[in-house]
Coordinates of C-alpha atoms in Angstrom, one line a residue:
M19 CA 20.6 36.1 19.8
A20 CA 17.5 38.0 18.7
T21 CA 14.5 36.1 17.4
T22 CA 13.6 37.1 13.8
G23 CA 10.2 37.3 12.3
T24 CA 11.1 34.3 10.1
D25 CA 11.9 32.3 13.2
M26 CA 8.6 33.2 14.8
S27 CA 6.7 32.3 11.6
R28 CA 8.4 29.0 11.3
M29 CA 7.7 28.2 14.9
R30 CA 4.0 29.0 14.4
E31 CA 4.0 26.6 11.3
M32 CA 5.6 23.8 13.3
N33 CA 3.1 24.3 16.2
Q34 CA 0.2 24.2 13.7
L35 CA 1.6 21.0 12.2
S36 CA 1.7 19.5 15.7
I37 CA -2.0 20.4 16.1
V38 CA -2.7 18.8 12.8
S39 CA -0.9 15.7 13.9
A40 CA -2.9 15.7 17.2
L41 CA -6.2 15.9 15.2
R42 CA -5.4 13.3 12.6
G43 CA -6.4 9.7 13.4
N44 CA -8.3 10.8 16.6
P45 CA -11.9 11.5 17.4
P46 CA -13.1 15.1 17.5
S47 CA -11.2 16.7 20.3
T48 CA -11.4 19.7 22.7
V49 CA -8.7 22.4 22.9
T50 CA -7.7 20.9 26.3
E51 CA -7.2 17.4 24.7
L52 CA -5.3 18.8 21.8
A53 CA -3.0 20.8 24.2
G54 CA -2.2 17.6 26.0
R55 CA -1.3 15.7 22.8
A56 CA 0.7 18.5 21.3
G57 CA 2.5 19.5 24.5
L58 CA 1.4 23.2 24.1
S59 CA -0.4 25.6 26.3
R60 CA -4.2 25.7 26.1
P61 CA -4.3 29.4 25.1
A62 CA -1.8 28.8 22.4
V63 CA -3.7 25.8 21.0
D64 CA -7.0 27.8 21.1
V65 CA -5.4 30.4 18.8
L66 CA -3.8 27.8 16.5
V67 CA -6.8 25.6 16.1
R68 CA -9.0 28.6 15.2
G69 CA -6.4 29.5 12.5
L70 CA -6.5 26.0 11.2
V71 CA -10.3 26.2 10.9
A72 CA -10.0 29.5 9.0
D73 CA -7.5 28.0 6.6
G74 CA -9.5 24.9 6.0
W75 CA -7.4 22.3 7.8
A76 CA -9.8 21.7 10.6
E77 CA -13.5 22.0 11.2
V78 CA -15.8 22.3 14.2
E79 CA -18.0 19.5 15.2
E80 CA -21.3 20.9 16.4
P81 CA -22.3 19.5 19.8
G82 CA -25.4 17.3 19.8
A83 CA -28.1 17.0 22.4
S84 CA -26.5 16.5 25.9
S85 CA -27.7 16.2 29.4
V86 CA -24.7 18.1 30.7
V87 CA -25.6 21.4 32.3
G88 CA -24.1 24.4 30.6
R89 CA -22.4 24.9 27.2
P90 CA -20.5 21.8 26.0
A91 CA -16.9 22.2 25.0
R92 CA -16.3 22.9 21.3
R93 CA -14.7 20.0 19.5
Y94 CA -12.5 20.0 16.4
R95 CA -11.6 17.4 13.8
F96 CA -9.2 17.3 11.0
R97 CA -10.7 18.1 7.6
A98 CA -9.6 14.9 5.8
T99 CA -11.3 16.1 2.6
A100 CA -8.8 19.1 2.3
G101 CA -7.0 17.0 -0.2
H102 CA -6.9 13.5 -1.9
V103 CA -4.4 11.0 -3.2
L104 CA -4.4 8.3 -5.8
G105 CA -2.9 4.7 -5.4
I106 CA -2.6 2.9 -8.7
D107 CA -1.8 -0.8 -9.4
I108 CA -0.7 -1.4 -13.0
G109 CA -0.8 -5.1 -13.1
V110 CA -0.4 -7.7 -15.9
H111 CA -4.1 -8.6 -15.8
K112 CA -5.7 -5.6 -14.1
I113 CA -5.6 -1.9 -13.4
L114 CA -6.8 -0.9 -10.0
V115 CA -7.2 2.8 -8.9
M116 CA -8.0 3.9 -5.3
L117 CA -8.9 7.4 -4.4
S118 CA -8.4 8.3 -0.8
D119 CA -8.8 11.3 1.5
L120 CA -6.0 12.5 3.8
E121 CA -7.0 10.1 6.6
G122 CA -6.6 7.1 4.3
R123 CA -10.4 6.6 3.9
L124 CA -11.2 5.3 0.4
V125 CA -13.5 7.5 -1.5
R126 CA -13.6 5.6 -4.8
T127 CA -12.2 2.3 -6.1
V128 CA -12.2 1.3 -9.8
R129 CA -10.9 -1.9 -11.2
R130 CA -10.7 -2.9 -14.8
P131 CA -9.2 -5.9 -16.6
A132 CA -6.0 -5.4 -18.7
D133 CA -4.6 -7.2 -21.7
P134 CA -1.4 -9.0 -20.7
E135 CA 0.0 -8.5 -24.2
A136 CA -0.9 -4.8 -24.5
P137 CA 1.9 -2.5 -25.6
P138 CA 2.9 0.4 -23.3
E139 CA 0.9 3.0 -25.2
A140 CA -2.3 1.0 -24.9
R141 CA -1.7 0.1 -21.3
L142 CA -1.1 3.7 -20.3
A143 CA -4.2 4.7 -22.2
A144 CA -6.1 2.2 -20.2
V145 CA -4.7 3.6 -17.0
D146 CA -5.8 7.0 -18.0
G147 CA -9.3 5.7 -18.6
V148 CA -9.5 4.1 -15.2
I149 CA -8.2 7.3 -13.5
D150 CA -10.8 9.4 -15.3
E151 CA -13.5 7.0 -14.2
A152 CA -12.4 7.2 -10.6
L153 CA -12.2 11.0 -10.6
R154 CA -15.4 11.5 -12.4
G155 CA -17.2 9.2 -10.0
A156 CA -16.0 11.4 -7.1
D157 CA -16.7 14.7 -8.9
M158 CA -13.0 15.6 -8.9
T159 CA -10.3 16.7 -11.3
P160 CA -6.5 16.1 -11.4
A161 CA -6.2 19.5 -9.6
D162 CA -7.8 17.9 -6.5
I163 CA -5.1 15.3 -6.2
W164 CA -2.1 16.0 -3.9
A165 CA 0.0 12.9 -4.6
V166 CA 0.0 9.9 -6.8
T167 CA 1.8 6.6 -6.3
V168 CA 1.9 3.9 -9.0
G169 CA 2.7 0.2 -8.4
V170 CA 4.3 -1.8 -11.2
T171 CA 5.7 -5.3 -11.7
G172 CA 9.5 -5.4 -11.6
P173 CA 12.4 -3.7 -9.8
V174 CA 12.0 0.1 -9.9
D175 CA 15.1 2.2 -10.2
A176 CA 15.7 5.8 -9.1
S177 CA 14.2 7.2 -12.3
G178 CA 10.9 5.3 -11.7
R179 CA 11.5 2.8 -14.5
T180 CA 11.7 -1.0 -14.6
T181 CA 14.9 -1.4 -16.6
L182 CA 16.1 -4.6 -15.0
F183 CA 13.1 -6.8 -15.5
T184 CA 9.3 -6.7 -16.0
P185 CA 6.8 -9.1 -17.6
L186 CA 4.9 -6.1 -19.1
P187 CA 5.7 -6.0 -22.8
G188 CA 7.9 -3.0 -23.6
W189 CA 7.5 -1.6 -20.2
H190 CA 11.3 -1.3 -19.5
T191 CA 11.4 1.7 -21.9
T192 CA 8.3 3.3 -20.4
D193 CA 8.3 6.2 -17.9
P194 CA 4.9 6.1 -16.2
A195 CA 5.8 9.0 -13.8
A196 CA 6.5 11.3 -16.8
H197 CA 3.3 10.2 -18.5
L198 CA 1.1 11.0 -15.4
A199 CA 3.0 14.2 -14.7
D200 CA 1.4 15.6 -17.9
R201 CA -1.9 15.3 -16.1
F202 CA -1.1 15.9 -12.5
S203 CA 0.8 18.9 -11.0
C204 CA 1.4 17.0 -7.7
P205 CA 4.3 14.6 -7.1
V206 CA 4.1 11.2 -8.9
Q207 CA 6.2 8.3 -7.6
V208 CA 6.6 4.7 -9.0
E209 CA 7.3 1.7 -6.8
N210 CA 7.6 -2.1 -7.1
D211 CA 4.3 -4.0 -6.4
C212 CA 5.7 -6.4 -3.8
K213 CA 7.2 -3.5 -1.8
L214 CA 3.9 -1.7 -1.9
A215 CA 2.0 -4.8 -0.8
A216 CA 4.4 -5.1 2.2
V217 CA 3.7 -1.5 3.1
A218 CA -0.1 -2.2 3.0
E219 CA 0.2 -5.2 5.3
R220 CA 2.0 -3.1 7.9
W221 CA -0.5 -0.3 7.5
N222 CA -3.8 -2.1 7.3
G223 CA -3.1 -5.8 7.1
V224 CA -1.9 -8.7 9.2
A225 CA 1.5 -7.3 10.1
Q226 CA 0.5 -4.1 11.9
D227 CA 2.2 -5.3 15.0
A228 CA 5.6 -6.0 13.3
D229 CA 8.6 -3.9 12.3
D230 CA 10.5 -6.7 10.5
I231 CA 8.5 -8.2 7.7
V232 CA 9.0 -10.4 4.6
Y233 CA 6.0 -10.1 2.3
L234 CA 5.7 -13.0 -0.2
L235 CA 3.7 -12.3 -3.3
A236 CA 2.6 -15.7 -4.3
G237 CA 1.0 -16.3 -7.7
L238 CA 2.0 -17.2 -11.2
R239 CA 4.9 -14.9 -10.4
T240 CA 6.7 -15.0 -7.0
G241 CA 8.3 -12.0 -5.5
A242 CA 9.1 -10.4 -2.1
G243 CA 8.9 -7.1 -0.3
L244 CA 11.0 -6.3 2.8
I245 CA 10.3 -4.0 5.7
L246 CA 13.1 -3.9 8.3
D247 CA 13.1 -1.8 11.5
G248 CA 9.8 -0.4 10.3
T249 CA 11.3 1.0 7.0
L250 CA 10.6 -0.2 3.5
R251 CA 13.9 -1.5 2.0
R252 CA 14.5 -0.8 -1.7
G253 CA 18.2 -1.5 -2.0
H254 CA 20.7 0.6 -3.9
G255 CA 19.1 0.0 -7.3
G256 CA 15.5 -0.8 -6.2
A257 CA 16.0 -4.6 -6.5
A258 CA 15.9 -5.6 -2.8
G259 CA 13.9 -8.8 -2.4
E260 CA 14.3 -10.0 -6.0
I261 CA 15.7 -13.3 -4.8
G262 CA 13.6 -15.1 -7.4
A263 CA 16.0 -14.0 -10.1
L264 CA 18.4 -16.7 -8.7
K265 CA 17.3 -19.9 -10.4
A266 CA 18.7 -22.0 -7.6
V267 CA 15.9 -20.9 -5.3
R268 CA 13.4 -22.4 -7.8
W269 CA 10.8 -19.6 -7.5
L270 CA 10.6 -19.3 -11.3
S271 CA 9.5 -23.0 -11.7
A272 CA 7.5 -23.5 -8.5
P273 CA 4.1 -22.7 -10.0
E274 CA 4.7 -25.3 -12.7
H275 CA 4.0 -28.0 -10.2
L276 CA 0.4 -26.8 -9.9
Q277 CA -0.1 -26.4 -13.6
S278 CA 1.2 -29.9 -14.5
C279 CA -0.9 -31.7 -11.8
P280 CA -2.7 -34.7 -13.2
G281 CA -6.4 -34.1 -13.6
V282 CA -6.2 -30.4 -14.3
P283 CA -8.6 -29.6 -17.2
A284 CA -6.8 -29.2 -20.5
T285 CA -8.6 -25.9 -21.2
A286 CA -7.7 -24.3 -17.9
A287 CA -5.6 -21.2 -18.0
P288 CA -2.5 -21.1 -15.7
G289 CA -4.4 -19.2 -12.9
E290 CA -7.4 -21.4 -13.3
A291 CA -5.2 -24.5 -13.1
A292 CA -3.7 -23.4 -9.8
A293 CA -7.2 -22.7 -8.3
W294 CA -8.3 -26.1 -9.5
V295 CA -5.4 -27.8 -7.8
F296 CA -5.9 -25.9 -4.5
Q297 CA -9.6 -26.9 -4.4
A298 CA -8.8 -30.5 -5.2
A299 CA -6.2 -30.6 -2.5
R300 CA -8.8 -29.1 -0.1
E301 CA -11.1 -32.0 -1.0
G302 CA -8.4 -34.6 -0.3
D303 CA -7.2 -35.4 -3.9
R304 CA -3.9 -37.2 -3.5
D305 CA -2.3 -35.9 -6.7
A306 CA -3.3 -32.3 -5.9
R307 CA -1.9 -32.6 -2.4
A308 CA 1.4 -33.9 -3.8
A309 CA 1.5 -30.9 -6.3
V310 CA 1.0 -28.5 -3.4
R311 CA 3.8 -30.1 -1.4
R312 CA 6.1 -29.8 -4.4
Y313 CA 5.1 -26.2 -4.9
T314 CA 5.7 -25.3 -1.2
R315 CA 9.0 -27.2 -1.2
D316 CA 10.3 -25.0 -4.0
L317 CA 8.8 -21.9 -2.5
A318 CA 10.4 -22.5 0.8
V319 CA 14.0 -22.4 -0.6
G320 CA 13.8 -18.7 -1.4
V321 CA 11.7 -17.9 1.7
A322 CA 14.2 -19.6 4.0
A323 CA 17.1 -17.7 2.4
L324 CA 15.3 -14.4 3.2
V325 CA 14.5 -15.6 6.7
L326 CA 18.1 -16.6 7.4
A327 CA 19.4 -13.4 6.1
L328 CA 16.9 -11.0 7.7
D329 CA 15.4 -12.8 10.7
P330 CA 11.9 -11.2 10.3
Q331 CA 9.2 -11.4 12.9
V332 CA 6.5 -12.1 10.3
V333 CA 6.4 -13.7 6.9
V334 CA 3.1 -12.7 5.1
Y335 CA 1.8 -15.0 2.4
G336 CA 0.1 -12.7 -0.1
G337 CA -0.7 -12.4 -3.7
G338 CA -3.3 -14.3 -5.8
F339 CA -2.5 -17.7 -4.2
S340 CA -3.2 -16.3 -0.7
R341 CA -6.9 -17.1 -1.3
S342 CA -5.8 -20.7 -0.8
A343 CA -3.6 -20.2 2.2
D344 CA -5.6 -22.8 4.1
V345 CA -4.0 -25.5 2.0
V346 CA -0.6 -23.9 1.6
L347 CA 0.6 -22.6 5.0
D348 CA 0.9 -25.9 6.8
P349 CA 3.1 -27.6 4.2
L350 CA 5.1 -24.3 3.8
R351 CA 5.6 -24.1 7.5
R352 CA 6.9 -27.7 7.6
E353 CA 9.3 -27.0 4.8
L354 CA 10.6 -23.8 6.4
T355 CA 11.1 -25.6 9.7
K356 CA 13.7 -27.8 8.0
H357 CA 15.8 -24.8 6.9
C358 CA 15.4 -21.9 9.4
L359 CA 17.3 -21.4 12.6
R360 CA 14.3 -19.5 14.0
M361 CA 10.9 -19.8 12.6
P362 CA 9.1 -16.5 12.1
E363 CA 5.3 -16.2 12.3
L364 CA 3.7 -17.2 9.0
R365 CA 0.5 -15.3 8.3
A366 CA -1.9 -15.2 5.4
S367 CA -2.8 -11.8 3.9
T368 CA -6.3 -10.6 4.2
L369 CA -5.9 -7.8 1.7
G370 CA -6.0 -10.0 -1.4
D371 CA -5.1 -8.4 -4.7
E372 CA -5.9 -4.9 -3.3
S373 CA -2.7 -4.8 -1.3
V374 CA -0.6 -3.1 -4.0
A375 CA -3.0 -0.2 -4.6
L376 CA -3.5 0.2 -0.8
G377 CA 0.3 0.3 -0.3
A378 CA 0.4 2.9 -3.1
V379 CA -2.2 5.0 -1.2
R380 CA -0.1 4.8 2.0
L381 CA 3.1 6.0 0.2
A382 CA 1.1 8.8 -1.4
L383 CA -0.1 9.9 2.0
D384 CA 3.5 9.7 3.3
E385 CA 4.5 12.0 0.5
V386 CA 1.8 14.6 1.5
D387 CA 3.0 14.4 5.1
S388 CA 6.6 14.9 4.0
R389 CA 5.8 18.0 2.0
L390 CA 3.7 19.4 4.9
L391 CA 6.7 19.1 7.2
S392 CA 9.1 20.7 4.8
D393 CA 6.9 23.4 3.2
G394 CA 4.5 24.2 6.0
L395 CA 0.7 24.6 5.9
A396 CA -0.7 26.6 3.0
A397 CA -4.5 27.0 2.9
P398 CA -5.9 24.0 1.0
T399 CA -8.4 24.3 -1.8
A400 CA -11.9 25.2 -0.7
P401 CA -14.2 22.2 -0.4
R402 CA -16.5 21.4 -3.3
R403 CA -20.1 22.3 -2.9

């Protein structure tokens, strides 16, 4: 069969993509090094990488002073600033926007408080304001963004909506993807916050060595995100991991043990009450330690159900309460030991409340990679001066 011009063009695109893959995540590399990683001949790589430089996907690193006799080999690096992505966490109490280059390096992070009772229009307007602040601070416009991922509270269906449940007032009728599509010409996707946090832990958190992960979002609300065989699991309708909806597992009532602990200041808000209890338990207060035990006992019921069903390598304790993992993990481990056939590793998140936005950045980068593989490499926008 004769090879057509289309076949040759597609083969060249795929070879260029293999060079881009060999450049990304690696230090500046010579043609010989790139040829070894990509499995292509050195002459072919030399031509391909020059084309990538001309198109704006790669750049030459000028050699510095060297004691080596002769001309040093030219090195190339991926131009991570060819495009940017946004990861957005629309929470009950905060809005967090992260702007990242194509290597996942954060360029700008903007966090602003949110009104828990704000109606959808006001919350979306607040999101717009935080996005504008992030882009303005990086001297960018929506046209510079190649993908956007939004994290929200509640199960997200195929349409990007939270029709089953969400604590955000009126949010079940809101379409955040459509709202942002009016501003961005790039793909916009919406995902559940717990699932995004699980993605972040495997990307840049405490579960980078694991393929089977249960992420536990622990705070005034309790939820879970699941990664199995290295893949984020959403379920048929986006509700995978929402075991807290089953009242028998007692996730809904577990935080009440902290809020009702004797000695908690009467003026303390729910989140402040939990922090007070954890600190008192850390200092040896008997009532506070008892409250933490009751909390972990209820928490363990749902965690054990997930562990028995999925047999994960790691359970990550994350969310707002993860700041007090030092007083929670030991009693939680003791409770889980009573129920689980095989105990997974129990690890405390180090990402704090940035995990959702970071997971959103990762999914946005995955979207860019997916489009590059399917559409090929068009020349990116010229860099700003």
